[in-house]
Amino acid sequence: MSLCKVYCHVVMCTKGRVRWIDESWEFELYEAFTSSCEARGVAVLRINGVQDHIHALVRMAPDMTLSALARRVKRATSDAARVHCPPFRWQRGWYVSSVSERSLGAVVKYIDAQKQRHSTTRAAHTPSSQKASVICEQEPHSKPSPQAASAAE
């Protein structure tokens, strides 16, 4: 049995940083992320986020590459999010950084504080917030209107 102690801080942002992630269903998004990881032996130690991005602290599996992890979780979380917000998309890229065992506690605190950290800085992002509320007030699985789709681009 292999022992792997590779810890990573992963950040994924919504396309165009549109504020699509709503607190009423974000737990489902986190569950999809976690289930997708655990199915391949990746442990999710912490996950949290705000309306336009999520942070996760993971312990990698010995046979999982970072790019495979990103593809896997983006697919699973996109499917979960589109039930509530059909136009939901992630940005193409993602951020990942290695985390030492000594720094795990600090990263956990940072991830846990996301909503508090961003609550004071989000007032400046009203246009994105308005776009997201217009786009996601649709019935699940409905197609976005042409105006909503172009606003999300």
Short mmCIF file of N, CA and C in Angstrom, two decimals:
data_model
loop_
_atom_site.label_atom_id
_atom_site.label_comp_id
_atom_site.label_asym_id
_atom_site.label_seq_id
_atom_site.Cartn_x
_atom_site.Cartn_y
_atom_site.Cartn_z
N MET A 1 0.85 -1.18 0.00
CA MET A 1 0.00 0.00 0.00
C MET A 1 0.89 1.25 0.00
N SER A 2 0.55 2.18 -0.83
CA SER A 2 1.32 3.43 -0.93
C SER A 2 0.81 4.46 0.06
N LEU A 3 1.73 5.22 0.60
CA LEU A 3 1.37 6.32 1.48
C LEU A 3 1.66 7.62 0.74
N CYS A 4 0.67 8.45 0.62
CA CYS A 4 0.83 9.71 -0.10
C CYS A 4 0.42 10.86 0.81
N LYS A 5 1.35 11.75 1.07
CA LYS A 5 1.07 12.93 1.90
C LYS A 5 1.32 14.19 1.08
N VAL A 6 0.63 14.29 -0.03
CA VAL A 6 0.71 15.47 -0.88
C VAL A 6 -0.59 16.24 -0.69
N TYR A 7 -0.48 17.39 -0.05
CA TYR A 7 -1.65 18.23 0.24
C TYR A 7 -1.67 19.40 -0.74
N CYS A 8 -2.87 19.70 -1.24
CA CYS A 8 -3.02 20.77 -2.21
C CYS A 8 -4.19 21.68 -1.85
N HIS A 9 -3.99 22.96 -2.08
CA HIS A 9 -5.05 23.95 -1.95
C HIS A 9 -5.52 24.22 -3.38
N VAL A 10 -6.79 23.90 -3.66
CA VAL A 10 -7.36 24.03 -5.00
C VAL A 10 -8.40 25.14 -4.99
N VAL A 11 -8.36 25.99 -6.01
CA VAL A 11 -9.36 27.05 -6.17
C VAL A 11 -9.93 26.97 -7.58
N MET A 12 -11.25 26.95 -7.67
CA MET A 12 -11.93 26.96 -8.96
C MET A 12 -12.90 28.14 -8.99
N CYS A 13 -12.88 28.88 -10.10
CA CYS A 13 -13.72 30.08 -10.25
C CYS A 13 -14.77 29.86 -11.32
N THR A 14 -15.92 30.48 -11.12
CA THR A 14 -16.96 30.42 -12.14
C THR A 14 -16.52 31.20 -13.36
N LYS A 15 -17.05 30.83 -14.52
CA LYS A 15 -16.71 31.52 -15.76
C LYS A 15 -17.08 32.99 -15.65
N GLY A 16 -16.12 33.85 -15.93
CA GLY A 16 -16.35 35.28 -15.86
C GLY A 16 -16.56 35.79 -14.44
N ARG A 17 -16.26 34.95 -13.46
CA ARG A 17 -16.47 35.26 -12.03
C ARG A 17 -17.92 35.68 -11.76
N VAL A 18 -18.85 35.14 -12.54
CA VAL A 18 -20.27 35.40 -12.31
C VAL A 18 -20.67 34.72 -11.00
N ARG A 19 -21.45 35.39 -10.21
CA ARG A 19 -21.82 34.91 -8.86
C ARG A 19 -22.99 33.92 -8.95
N TRP A 20 -22.72 32.75 -9.50
CA TRP A 20 -23.74 31.73 -9.70
C TRP A 20 -23.98 30.85 -8.48
N ILE A 21 -23.00 30.66 -7.63
CA ILE A 21 -23.12 29.71 -6.52
C ILE A 21 -23.97 30.34 -5.41
N ASP A 22 -25.08 29.69 -5.11
CA ASP A 22 -26.00 30.22 -4.10
C ASP A 22 -25.91 29.38 -2.83
N GLU A 23 -26.02 30.04 -1.70
CA GLU A 23 -25.93 29.33 -0.42
C GLU A 23 -27.01 28.27 -0.26
N SER A 24 -28.13 28.40 -0.96
CA SER A 24 -29.23 27.44 -0.81
C SER A 24 -28.86 26.06 -1.37
N TRP A 25 -27.86 25.98 -2.27
CA TRP A 25 -27.47 24.69 -2.83
C TRP A 25 -25.96 24.46 -2.87
N GLU A 26 -25.19 25.33 -2.25
CA GLU A 26 -23.73 25.15 -2.30
C GLU A 26 -23.29 23.85 -1.66
N PHE A 27 -24.04 23.37 -0.64
CA PHE A 27 -23.66 22.12 0.00
C PHE A 27 -23.69 20.97 -1.01
N GLU A 28 -24.65 20.99 -1.93
CA GLU A 28 -24.71 19.95 -2.97
C GLU A 28 -23.48 20.02 -3.88
N LEU A 29 -23.02 21.22 -4.15
CA LEU A 29 -21.81 21.40 -4.95
C LEU A 29 -20.60 20.80 -4.22
N TYR A 30 -20.50 21.08 -2.93
CA TYR A 30 -19.39 20.55 -2.13
C TYR A 30 -19.47 19.03 -2.01
N GLU A 31 -20.68 18.50 -1.90
CA GLU A 31 -20.86 17.05 -1.84
C GLU A 31 -20.41 16.40 -3.15
N ALA A 32 -20.76 17.02 -4.28
CA ALA A 32 -20.34 16.49 -5.58
C ALA A 32 -18.82 16.51 -5.69
N PHE A 33 -18.19 17.59 -5.24
CA PHE A 33 -16.73 17.71 -5.26
C PHE A 33 -16.13 16.58 -4.41
N THR A 34 -16.64 16.44 -3.20
CA THR A 34 -16.10 15.46 -2.26
C THR A 34 -16.30 14.03 -2.76
N SER A 35 -17.48 13.71 -3.24
CA SER A 35 -17.76 12.36 -3.74
C SER A 35 -16.86 12.02 -4.92
N SER A 36 -16.69 12.98 -5.81
CA SER A 36 -15.85 12.77 -6.97
C SER A 36 -14.41 12.49 -6.56
N CYS A 37 -13.93 13.23 -5.60
CA CYS A 37 -12.56 13.02 -5.11
C CYS A 37 -12.42 11.67 -4.41
N GLU A 38 -13.33 11.39 -3.49
CA GLU A 38 -13.22 10.17 -2.69
C GLU A 38 -13.31 8.92 -3.55
N ALA A 39 -14.04 9.00 -4.66
CA ALA A 39 -14.15 7.84 -5.55
C ALA A 39 -12.80 7.45 -6.15
N ARG A 40 -11.86 8.37 -6.17
CA ARG A 40 -10.51 8.11 -6.69
C ARG A 40 -9.43 8.15 -5.60
N GLY A 41 -9.83 8.12 -4.35
CA GLY A 41 -8.87 8.05 -3.26
C GLY A 41 -8.29 9.38 -2.83
N VAL A 42 -8.86 10.48 -3.30
CA VAL A 42 -8.41 11.82 -2.89
C VAL A 42 -9.27 12.24 -1.70
N ALA A 43 -8.63 12.61 -0.61
CA ALA A 43 -9.36 13.03 0.61
C ALA A 43 -9.58 14.53 0.58
N VAL A 44 -10.82 14.95 0.80
CA VAL A 44 -11.13 16.37 0.91
C VAL A 44 -11.12 16.71 2.39
N LEU A 45 -10.14 17.51 2.80
CA LEU A 45 -9.98 17.86 4.20
C LEU A 45 -10.82 19.07 4.58
N ARG A 46 -11.06 19.95 3.61
CA ARG A 46 -11.88 21.14 3.86
C ARG A 46 -12.34 21.68 2.53
N ILE A 47 -13.57 22.23 2.51
CA ILE A 47 -14.09 22.86 1.30
C ILE A 47 -15.03 23.97 1.72
N ASN A 48 -14.97 25.08 1.01
CA ASN A 48 -15.82 26.24 1.30
C ASN A 48 -15.69 27.19 0.11
N GLY A 49 -16.54 28.17 0.07
CA GLY A 49 -16.43 29.12 -1.01
C GLY A 49 -17.43 30.24 -0.90
N VAL A 50 -17.50 31.00 -1.96
CA VAL A 50 -18.45 32.11 -2.07
C VAL A 50 -19.13 31.98 -3.43
N GLN A 51 -19.85 32.99 -3.83
CA GLN A 51 -20.71 32.89 -5.01
C GLN A 51 -19.96 32.70 -6.33
N ASP A 52 -18.69 33.07 -6.40
CA ASP A 52 -17.99 32.96 -7.67
C ASP A 52 -16.73 32.09 -7.64
N HIS A 53 -16.44 31.45 -6.52
CA HIS A 53 -15.32 30.52 -6.48
C HIS A 53 -15.38 29.64 -5.24
N ILE A 54 -14.68 28.50 -5.33
CA ILE A 54 -14.59 27.61 -4.18
C ILE A 54 -13.12 27.29 -3.90
N HIS A 55 -12.86 26.99 -2.64
CA HIS A 55 -11.54 26.57 -2.19
C HIS A 55 -11.67 25.17 -1.60
N ALA A 56 -10.69 24.33 -1.81
CA ALA A 56 -10.67 23.01 -1.19
C ALA A 56 -9.24 22.66 -0.80
N LEU A 57 -9.12 21.99 0.31
CA LEU A 57 -7.85 21.43 0.74
C LEU A 57 -7.97 19.92 0.58
N VAL A 58 -7.11 19.35 -0.24
CA VAL A 58 -7.19 17.92 -0.51
C VAL A 58 -5.86 17.24 -0.24
N ARG A 59 -5.95 15.94 0.06
CA ARG A 59 -4.75 15.10 0.13
C ARG A 59 -4.83 14.18 -1.09
N MET A 60 -3.88 14.30 -1.95
CA MET A 60 -3.90 13.59 -3.23
C MET A 60 -3.72 12.08 -3.04
N ALA A 61 -4.24 11.33 -3.99
CA ALA A 61 -4.01 9.89 -4.07
C ALA A 61 -2.71 9.67 -4.85
N PRO A 62 -2.03 8.57 -4.60
CA PRO A 62 -0.74 8.36 -5.27
C PRO A 62 -0.85 8.24 -6.79
N ASP A 63 -2.00 7.84 -7.29
CA ASP A 63 -2.14 7.63 -8.74
C ASP A 63 -3.00 8.69 -9.43
N MET A 64 -3.25 9.82 -8.78
CA MET A 64 -4.11 10.86 -9.34
C MET A 64 -3.25 12.07 -9.72
N THR A 65 -3.41 12.53 -10.95
CA THR A 65 -2.71 13.75 -11.37
C THR A 65 -3.60 14.95 -11.07
N LEU A 66 -3.00 16.10 -10.96
CA LEU A 66 -3.77 17.32 -10.68
C LEU A 66 -4.73 17.64 -11.83
N SER A 67 -4.29 17.45 -13.05
CA SER A 67 -5.18 17.76 -14.18
C SER A 67 -6.36 16.79 -14.23
N ALA A 68 -6.13 15.53 -13.90
CA ALA A 68 -7.24 14.56 -13.87
C ALA A 68 -8.20 14.91 -12.74
N LEU A 69 -7.67 15.34 -11.61
CA LEU A 69 -8.52 15.75 -10.50
C LEU A 69 -9.39 16.94 -10.90
N ALA A 70 -8.79 17.94 -11.53
CA ALA A 70 -9.54 19.13 -11.93
C ALA A 70 -10.65 18.77 -12.92
N ARG A 71 -10.34 17.96 -13.91
CA ARG A 71 -11.37 17.53 -14.88
C ARG A 71 -12.51 16.80 -14.18
N ARG A 72 -12.15 15.90 -13.31
CA ARG A 72 -13.13 15.07 -12.62
C ARG A 72 -14.07 15.92 -11.75
N VAL A 73 -13.50 16.79 -10.93
CA VAL A 73 -14.36 17.57 -10.02
C VAL A 73 -15.13 18.66 -10.76
N LYS A 74 -14.55 19.22 -11.80
CA LYS A 74 -15.30 20.23 -12.57
C LYS A 74 -16.52 19.59 -13.23
N ARG A 75 -16.36 18.40 -13.76
CA ARG A 75 -17.49 17.71 -14.39
C ARG A 75 -18.58 17.42 -13.36
N ALA A 76 -18.19 16.84 -12.24
CA ALA A 76 -19.17 16.46 -11.21
C ALA A 76 -19.86 17.69 -10.61
N THR A 77 -19.10 18.73 -10.32
CA THR A 77 -19.70 19.91 -9.71
C THR A 77 -20.54 20.70 -10.71
N SER A 78 -20.14 20.72 -11.97
CA SER A 78 -20.96 21.39 -12.99
C SER A 78 -22.31 20.72 -13.11
N ASP A 79 -22.32 19.39 -13.14
CA ASP A 79 -23.58 18.66 -13.22
C ASP A 79 -24.47 18.99 -12.02
N ALA A 80 -23.89 19.03 -10.83
CA ALA A 80 -24.66 19.33 -9.62
C ALA A 80 -25.18 20.76 -9.64
N ALA A 81 -24.37 21.69 -10.09
CA ALA A 81 -24.76 23.10 -10.09
C ALA A 81 -25.84 23.39 -11.12
N ARG A 82 -25.78 22.73 -12.27
CA ARG A 82 -26.74 23.02 -13.34
C ARG A 82 -28.17 22.60 -13.00
N VAL A 83 -28.34 21.77 -12.02
CA VAL A 83 -29.69 21.44 -11.54
C VAL A 83 -30.36 22.71 -11.02
N HIS A 84 -29.57 23.57 -10.39
CA HIS A 84 -30.08 24.81 -9.78
C HIS A 84 -29.86 26.03 -10.65
N CYS A 85 -28.81 26.01 -11.44
CA CYS A 85 -28.44 27.17 -12.24
C CYS A 85 -27.95 26.68 -13.60
N PRO A 86 -28.88 26.47 -14.55
CA PRO A 86 -28.52 25.85 -15.83
C PRO A 86 -27.35 26.46 -16.59
N PRO A 87 -27.12 27.77 -16.56
CA PRO A 87 -25.97 28.29 -17.33
C PRO A 87 -24.62 28.14 -16.62
N PHE A 88 -24.59 27.51 -15.46
CA PHE A 88 -23.36 27.40 -14.67
C PHE A 88 -22.21 26.84 -15.49
N ARG A 89 -21.04 27.49 -15.37
CA ARG A 89 -19.80 27.03 -15.99
C ARG A 89 -18.62 27.43 -15.09
N TRP A 90 -17.58 26.61 -15.12
CA TRP A 90 -16.32 26.96 -14.47
C TRP A 90 -15.41 27.62 -15.49
N GLN A 91 -14.48 28.44 -15.02
CA GLN A 91 -13.42 28.96 -15.89
C GLN A 91 -12.58 27.79 -16.36
N ARG A 92 -11.89 27.98 -17.48
CA ARG A 92 -11.04 26.91 -18.01
C ARG A 92 -9.94 26.51 -17.04
N GLY A 93 -9.26 27.46 -16.48
CA GLY A 93 -8.13 27.16 -15.61
C GLY A 93 -8.56 26.91 -14.17
N TRP A 94 -7.58 26.71 -13.35
CA TRP A 94 -7.79 26.53 -11.92
C TRP A 94 -6.47 26.86 -11.24
N TYR A 95 -6.54 27.00 -9.93
CA TYR A 95 -5.34 27.31 -9.15
C TYR A 95 -5.08 26.14 -8.21
N VAL A 96 -3.85 25.77 -8.08
CA VAL A 96 -3.48 24.77 -7.09
C VAL A 96 -2.11 25.12 -6.53
N SER A 97 -1.96 24.90 -5.24
CA SER A 97 -0.66 25.10 -4.62
C SER A 97 -0.44 24.00 -3.60
N SER A 98 0.80 23.57 -3.48
CA SER A 98 1.11 22.54 -2.49
C SER A 98 1.06 23.16 -1.10
N VAL A 99 0.75 22.33 -0.12
CA VAL A 99 0.62 22.80 1.26
C VAL A 99 1.45 21.85 2.14
N SER A 100 2.32 22.40 2.96
CA SER A 100 3.11 21.57 3.87
C SER A 100 2.23 21.12 5.03
N GLU A 101 2.61 20.01 5.67
CA GLU A 101 1.85 19.53 6.83
C GLU A 101 1.81 20.61 7.92
N ARG A 102 2.87 21.34 8.06
CA ARG A 102 2.95 22.39 9.06
C ARG A 102 1.92 23.51 8.80
N SER A 103 1.59 23.74 7.53
CA SER A 103 0.68 24.82 7.15
C SER A 103 -0.79 24.40 7.04
N LEU A 104 -1.09 23.15 7.26
CA LEU A 104 -2.47 22.68 7.09
C LEU A 104 -3.47 23.47 7.92
N GLY A 105 -3.14 23.73 9.16
CA GLY A 105 -4.05 24.48 10.04
C GLY A 105 -4.35 25.87 9.52
N ALA A 106 -3.34 26.54 9.02
CA ALA A 106 -3.52 27.90 8.49
C ALA A 106 -4.39 27.88 7.24
N VAL A 107 -4.22 26.88 6.39
CA VAL A 107 -5.02 26.79 5.17
C VAL A 107 -6.47 26.46 5.52
N VAL A 108 -6.67 25.58 6.48
CA VAL A 108 -8.04 25.27 6.94
C VAL A 108 -8.72 26.54 7.44
N LYS A 109 -8.04 27.32 8.24
CA LYS A 109 -8.63 28.58 8.74
C LYS A 109 -8.94 29.53 7.60
N TYR A 110 -8.05 29.61 6.63
CA TYR A 110 -8.26 30.49 5.47
C TYR A 110 -9.50 30.05 4.69
N ILE A 111 -9.62 28.76 4.45
CA ILE A 111 -10.78 28.25 3.72
C ILE A 111 -12.07 28.46 4.52
N ASP A 112 -12.02 28.18 5.80
CA ASP A 112 -13.20 28.37 6.65
C ASP A 112 -13.68 29.82 6.67
N ALA A 113 -12.77 30.77 6.51
CA ALA A 113 -13.10 32.19 6.62
C ALA A 113 -13.51 32.83 5.29
N GLN A 114 -13.72 32.06 4.24
CA GLN A 114 -14.00 32.63 2.92
C GLN A 114 -15.20 33.57 2.91
N LYS A 115 -16.31 33.14 3.47
CA LYS A 115 -17.50 34.00 3.44
C LYS A 115 -17.27 35.30 4.20
N GLN A 116 -16.63 35.20 5.33
CA GLN A 116 -16.32 36.39 6.12
C GLN A 116 -15.34 37.30 5.38
N ARG A 117 -14.30 36.72 4.79
CA ARG A 117 -13.30 37.51 4.07
C ARG A 117 -13.90 38.27 2.90
N HIS A 118 -14.83 37.63 2.19
CA HIS A 118 -15.38 38.23 0.99
C HIS A 118 -16.64 39.06 1.23
N SER A 119 -17.22 38.98 2.39
CA SER A 119 -18.47 39.72 2.63
C SER A 119 -18.26 41.23 2.56
N THR A 120 -17.09 41.70 2.91
CA THR A 120 -16.84 43.14 2.87
C THR A 120 -16.35 43.61 1.51
N THR A 121 -15.87 42.69 0.67
CA THR A 121 -15.34 43.09 -0.63
C THR A 121 -16.32 42.87 -1.77
N ARG A 122 -17.44 42.25 -1.54
CA ARG A 122 -18.37 41.89 -2.61
C ARG A 122 -19.27 43.05 -3.04
N ALA A 123 -19.38 44.08 -2.27
CA ALA A 123 -20.26 45.19 -2.65
C ALA A 123 -19.86 45.80 -3.99
N ALA A 124 -18.60 45.76 -4.32
CA ALA A 124 -18.12 46.35 -5.57
C ALA A 124 -18.49 45.51 -6.79
N HIS A 125 -19.00 44.30 -6.58
CA HIS A 125 -19.30 43.40 -7.69
C HIS A 125 -20.79 43.31 -8.00
N THR A 126 -21.52 44.35 -7.78
CA THR A 126 -22.95 44.35 -8.01
C THR A 126 -23.34 43.95 -9.43
N PRO A 127 -22.68 44.42 -10.48
CA PRO A 127 -23.09 44.01 -11.83
C PRO A 127 -23.09 42.50 -12.02
N SER A 128 -22.06 41.79 -11.56
CA SER A 128 -22.04 40.34 -11.68
C SER A 128 -23.17 39.72 -10.88
N SER A 129 -23.41 40.25 -9.70
CA SER A 129 -24.48 39.74 -8.87
C SER A 129 -25.82 39.89 -9.58
N GLN A 130 -26.04 41.02 -10.21
CA GLN A 130 -27.30 41.22 -10.91
C GLN A 130 -27.42 40.26 -12.08
N LYS A 131 -26.32 40.02 -12.82
CA LYS A 131 -26.36 39.07 -13.93
C LYS A 131 -26.74 37.69 -13.41
N ALA A 132 -26.10 37.27 -12.33
CA ALA A 132 -26.35 35.93 -11.81
C ALA A 132 -27.79 35.77 -11.35
N SER A 133 -28.33 36.77 -10.69
CA SER A 133 -29.70 36.63 -10.20
C SER A 133 -30.69 36.58 -11.36
N VAL A 134 -30.41 37.27 -12.43
CA VAL A 134 -31.29 37.21 -13.60
C VAL A 134 -31.18 35.85 -14.27
N ILE A 135 -29.97 35.35 -14.43
CA ILE A 135 -29.75 34.10 -15.14
C ILE A 135 -30.33 32.92 -14.36
N CYS A 136 -30.18 32.88 -13.08
CA CYS A 136 -30.53 31.69 -12.31
C CYS A 136 -31.93 31.70 -11.74
N GLU A 137 -32.75 32.64 -12.11
CA GLU A 137 -34.13 32.62 -11.67
C GLU A 137 -35.00 31.85 -12.65
N GLN A 138 -34.42 30.85 -13.29
CA GLN A 138 -35.14 30.03 -14.25
C GLN A 138 -35.48 28.70 -13.60
N GLU A 139 -36.41 27.99 -14.23
CA GLU A 139 -36.73 26.65 -13.78
C GLU A 139 -35.51 25.76 -14.03
N PRO A 140 -35.25 24.78 -13.14
CA PRO A 140 -34.14 23.87 -13.39
C PRO A 140 -34.30 23.18 -14.75
N HIS A 141 -33.20 22.98 -15.42
CA HIS A 141 -33.09 22.31 -16.71
C HIS A 141 -33.67 23.10 -17.87
N SER A 142 -34.07 24.35 -17.64
CA SER A 142 -34.54 25.16 -18.77
C SER A 142 -33.34 25.80 -19.44
N LYS A 143 -33.50 26.13 -20.69
CA LYS A 143 -32.42 26.79 -21.41
C LYS A 143 -32.45 28.27 -21.10
N PRO A 144 -31.28 28.90 -20.93
CA PRO A 144 -31.26 30.33 -20.67
C PRO A 144 -31.74 31.10 -21.89
N SER A 145 -32.33 32.24 -21.63
CA SER A 145 -32.74 33.09 -22.74
C SER A 145 -31.49 33.59 -23.47
N PRO A 146 -31.61 33.99 -24.73
CA PRO A 146 -30.43 34.50 -25.45
C PRO A 146 -29.79 35.69 -24.72
N GLN A 147 -30.62 36.54 -24.09
CA GLN A 147 -30.07 37.70 -23.38
C GLN A 147 -29.27 37.21 -22.17
N ALA A 148 -29.80 36.24 -21.43
CA ALA A 148 -29.10 35.74 -20.24
C ALA A 148 -27.80 35.03 -20.64
N ALA A 149 -27.85 34.25 -21.71
CA ALA A 149 -26.64 33.55 -22.15
C ALA A 149 -25.56 34.52 -22.56
N SER A 150 -25.93 35.59 -23.28
CA SER A 150 -24.91 36.57 -23.69
C SER A 150 -24.40 37.35 -22.50
N ALA A 151 -25.24 37.58 -21.49
CA ALA A 151 -24.79 38.29 -20.28
C ALA A 151 -23.77 37.47 -19.51
N ALA A 152 -23.88 36.14 -19.57
CA ALA A 152 -22.96 35.28 -18.84
C ALA A 152 -21.61 35.17 -19.52
N GLU A 153 -21.55 35.44 -20.79
CA GLU A 153 -20.29 35.30 -21.54
C GLU A 153 -19.29 36.32 -21.17
#
